[in-house]
Amino acid sequence: MSTTEAQAPKPFSRIKVRVTGLVFCGDDVALLRRTRPDSVHYTTIGGNVQDGEDYRAAVLRELEEELGLTPDLAASEPELIWMADARISRPGPTPPPRKFHLIYRLHVTPEVRARLATQEFDELPDGTQEVGAIEWHDYRKVDGLPLFPPIGRQIAELDSPTAPVTRFELEPITDQNYTWI
């Protein structure tokens, strides 16, 4: 075995943490829609935790970056409701990381919702930007959407946007139960 082979990272040998904010306004939840030439898919509002960053601070940072939900706008405190362990292959030359999704829930008023962003701009490696649309969906109807992380069923099964959550750990996300969108 060569030195290069011995040092090549194996799939899922790195761990990353992604935080998500499920922002509810009444019965609606904010999702980010990405339209690409070959697909349309949704993601929850969030992103990767930076090195040394506190999880709650990370979700608040992501909500400010993607939704414009700044600390001066009234929102409930983020409540950690779910954790999902993802081990899925992905396109590209870099071995995929194992990713833990920490899913927070918070609530805003219609007045705050009216002040939030309607678009999100993601910088791509080539320096261009991909524009995503912030859409609000009735939480009971998100099951079946091409959503990442794939938690549409769990969101739709909530008795209400404020319902207590009985199971914190969600089923693992693997190549067997997830298809890249």
CSV table of C-alpha atoms in Angstrom, one decimal:
chain,number,residue,atom,x,y,z
A,1,MET,CA,0.0,0.0,0.0
A,2,SER,CA,1.4,3.4,-0.9
A,3,THR,CA,1.6,6.3,1.5
A,4,THR,CA,-1.1,8.2,-0.5
A,5,GLU,CA,-3.5,5.3,-0.2
A,6,ALA,CA,-2.8,5.0,3.6
A,7,GLN,CA,-3.5,8.8,4.1
A,8,ALA,CA,-6.6,9.0,1.9
A,9,PRO,CA,-9.6,9.7,4.1
A,10,LYS,CA,-12.3,7.1,4.1
A,11,PRO,CA,-16.0,7.9,3.6
A,12,PHE,CA,-17.6,9.1,6.8
A,13,SER,CA,-14.3,9.3,8.7
A,14,ARG,CA,-14.8,13.1,9.2
A,15,ILE,CA,-17.7,14.5,11.2
A,16,LYS,CA,-19.5,17.7,10.5
A,17,VAL,CA,-22.4,19.3,12.3
A,18,ARG,CA,-25.2,21.2,10.5
A,19,VAL,CA,-27.7,23.3,12.3
A,20,THR,CA,-31.2,23.9,11.0
A,21,GLY,CA,-33.9,26.4,12.1
A,22,LEU,CA,-37.4,25.4,11.5
A,23,VAL,CA,-39.0,28.8,11.6
A,24,PHE,CA,-42.8,28.7,12.1
A,25,CYS,CA,-45.3,31.5,11.6
A,26,GLY,CA,-48.6,30.0,12.7
A,27,ASP,CA,-49.0,26.8,10.6
A,28,ASP,CA,-46.4,27.8,8.0
A,29,VAL,CA,-42.7,26.8,8.1
A,30,ALA,CA,-40.0,28.5,6.1
A,31,LEU,CA,-38.1,26.4,3.5
A,32,LEU,CA,-35.4,27.4,1.0
A,33,ARG,CA,-36.3,26.3,-2.6
A,34,ARG,CA,-33.4,25.8,-5.0
A,35,THR,CA,-34.2,25.6,-8.7
A,36,ARG,CA,-31.5,24.0,-10.9
A,37,PRO,CA,-31.6,23.0,-14.5
A,38,ASP,CA,-32.2,19.3,-13.6
A,39,SER,CA,-34.2,19.6,-10.4
A,40,VAL,CA,-36.1,21.6,-7.8
A,41,HIS,CA,-35.4,20.8,-4.2
A,42,TYR,CA,-35.9,22.3,-0.7
A,43,THR,CA,-33.6,22.7,2.2
A,44,THR,CA,-34.2,23.8,5.8
A,45,ILE,CA,-32.8,27.1,6.8
A,46,GLY,CA,-29.3,26.4,8.1
A,47,GLY,CA,-25.7,25.4,7.5
A,48,ASN,CA,-22.5,24.0,8.9
A,49,VAL,CA,-21.2,24.9,12.3
A,50,GLN,CA,-17.9,26.7,12.2
A,51,ASP,CA,-14.9,25.4,14.1
A,52,GLY,CA,-15.4,26.2,17.8
A,53,GLU,CA,-18.8,27.8,17.3
A,54,ASP,CA,-21.6,27.2,19.9
A,55,TYR,CA,-24.6,25.3,18.3
A,56,ARG,CA,-27.2,27.9,19.4
A,57,ALA,CA,-25.0,30.7,18.1
A,58,ALA,CA,-24.6,28.8,14.8
A,59,VAL,CA,-28.3,28.5,14.2
A,60,LEU,CA,-28.9,32.1,15.0
A,61,ARG,CA,-26.1,33.1,12.6
A,62,GLU,CA,-27.5,31.0,9.9
A,63,LEU,CA,-31.0,32.4,10.4
A,64,GLU,CA,-29.6,35.9,10.2
A,65,GLU,CA,-27.5,35.1,7.0
A,66,GLU,CA,-30.3,33.3,5.2
A,67,LEU,CA,-33.5,34.9,6.5
A,68,GLY,CA,-32.4,38.2,7.8
A,69,LEU,CA,-33.7,37.2,11.2
A,70,THR,CA,-31.6,39.5,13.3
A,71,PRO,CA,-31.6,39.6,17.1
A,72,ASP,CA,-33.7,42.8,17.2
A,73,LEU,CA,-36.6,41.0,15.5
A,74,ALA,CA,-38.8,39.2,18.0
A,75,ALA,CA,-38.7,35.4,17.7
A,76,SER,CA,-39.0,32.6,20.2
A,77,GLU,CA,-35.8,31.1,21.6
A,78,PRO,CA,-34.5,28.3,19.4
A,79,GLU,CA,-35.6,24.9,20.8
A,80,LEU,CA,-33.5,21.8,19.9
A,81,ILE,CA,-36.1,19.2,18.9
A,82,TRP,CA,-34.4,16.6,16.7
A,83,MET,CA,-31.0,15.2,15.8
A,84,ALA,CA,-30.4,13.2,12.6
A,85,ASP,CA,-27.2,11.2,11.8
A,86,ALA,CA,-26.5,11.3,8.0
A,87,ARG,CA,-24.1,9.0,6.3
A,88,ILE,CA,-24.8,9.4,2.6
A,89,SER,CA,-22.6,9.3,-0.4
A,90,ARG,CA,-22.4,12.4,-2.5
A,91,PRO,CA,-21.1,13.5,-5.9
A,92,GLY,CA,-17.5,14.8,-6.1
A,93,PRO,CA,-14.0,13.7,-5.4
A,94,THR,CA,-14.0,14.4,-1.6
A,95,PRO,CA,-15.0,11.5,0.6
A,96,PRO,CA,-18.3,12.3,2.2
A,97,PRO,CA,-18.4,13.3,5.9
A,98,ARG,CA,-20.7,11.9,8.5
A,99,LYS,CA,-23.0,14.8,9.3
A,100,PHE,CA,-25.1,15.4,12.4
A,101,HIS,CA,-28.1,17.6,11.8
A,102,LEU,CA,-29.2,19.5,14.9
A,103,ILE,CA,-32.8,20.7,14.2
A,104,TYR,CA,-34.1,23.7,16.1
A,105,ARG,CA,-37.6,25.1,16.1
A,106,LEU,CA,-38.6,28.7,16.7
A,107,HIS,CA,-41.6,30.9,16.0
A,108,VAL,CA,-42.1,34.4,14.6
A,109,THR,CA,-45.1,36.6,14.3
A,110,PRO,CA,-46.7,37.6,11.0
A,111,GLU,CA,-45.2,41.1,11.5
A,112,VAL,CA,-41.7,39.7,11.8
A,113,ARG,CA,-42.3,37.3,8.9
A,114,ALA,CA,-43.2,40.3,6.7
A,115,ARG,CA,-39.7,41.7,7.3
A,116,LEU,CA,-37.7,38.5,6.6
A,117,ALA,CA,-35.8,37.8,3.4
A,118,THR,CA,-37.6,36.3,0.4
A,119,GLN,CA,-34.3,35.2,-1.3
A,120,GLU,CA,-31.0,33.7,-0.2
A,121,PHE,CA,-27.8,34.0,-2.1
A,122,ASP,CA,-25.2,31.2,-1.9
A,123,GLU,CA,-21.7,31.9,-3.3
A,124,LEU,CA,-20.5,29.1,-5.6
A,125,PRO,CA,-16.9,28.0,-6.0
A,126,ASP,CA,-16.6,29.8,-9.3
A,127,GLY,CA,-17.6,33.1,-7.7
A,128,THR,CA,-21.1,33.2,-9.1
A,129,GLN,CA,-24.2,33.1,-6.9
A,130,GLU,CA,-27.0,30.6,-6.7
A,131,VAL,CA,-30.3,32.3,-5.7
A,132,GLY,CA,-32.7,30.4,-3.5
A,133,ALA,CA,-36.3,31.4,-2.8
A,134,ILE,CA,-37.6,31.5,0.8
A,135,GLU,CA,-41.1,29.9,0.7
A,136,TRP,CA,-43.6,29.4,3.5
A,137,HIS,CA,-45.4,26.1,3.5
A,138,ASP,CA,-48.2,24.7,5.6
A,139,TYR,CA,-46.2,22.3,7.8
A,140,ARG,CA,-48.8,19.6,7.5
A,141,LYS,CA,-48.1,19.5,3.7
A,142,VAL,CA,-44.3,19.2,3.5
A,143,ASP,CA,-44.1,15.4,3.5
A,144,GLY,CA,-43.2,14.4,0.0
A,145,LEU,CA,-41.3,17.6,-0.9
A,146,PRO,CA,-37.8,16.9,-2.1
A,147,LEU,CA,-36.4,18.2,1.2
A,148,PHE,CA,-32.9,18.0,2.8
A,149,PRO,CA,-32.4,16.9,5.4
A,150,PRO,CA,-35.3,14.5,4.7
A,151,ILE,CA,-37.5,15.4,7.6
A,152,GLY,CA,-40.7,16.3,5.8
A,153,ARG,CA,-42.6,13.4,7.3
A,154,GLN,CA,-41.6,14.3,10.9
A,155,ILE,CA,-42.5,18.0,10.4
A,156,ALA,CA,-45.9,17.0,8.9
A,157,GLU,CA,-46.6,14.6,11.7
A,158,LEU,CA,-46.4,17.2,14.4
A,159,ASP,CA,-49.7,17.7,16.1
A,160,SER,CA,-49.1,21.4,16.0
A,161,PRO,CA,-46.2,23.8,15.4
A,162,THR,CA,-45.7,23.9,19.1
A,163,ALA,CA,-46.4,20.3,19.9
A,164,PRO,CA,-43.9,18.5,22.3
A,165,VAL,CA,-41.6,16.2,20.5
A,166,THR,CA,-41.5,12.6,21.9
A,167,ARG,CA,-38.5,11.2,20.0
A,168,PHE,CA,-35.3,13.3,19.8
A,169,GLU,CA,-33.2,11.0,17.6
A,170,LEU,CA,-34.5,10.6,14.0
A,171,GLU,CA,-33.8,7.6,11.9
A,172,PRO,CA,-30.4,7.6,10.3
A,173,ILE,CA,-30.1,9.1,6.8
A,174,THR,CA,-28.2,6.6,4.6
A,175,ASP,CA,-27.8,5.8,0.9
A,176,GLN,CA,-30.5,3.2,1.4
A,177,ASN,CA,-33.2,5.7,2.4
A,178,TYR,CA,-32.1,8.9,0.7
A,179,THR,CA,-31.5,9.9,-3.0
A,180,TRP,CA,-29.5,13.0,-3.8
A,181,ILE,CA,-31.7,15.7,-5.1
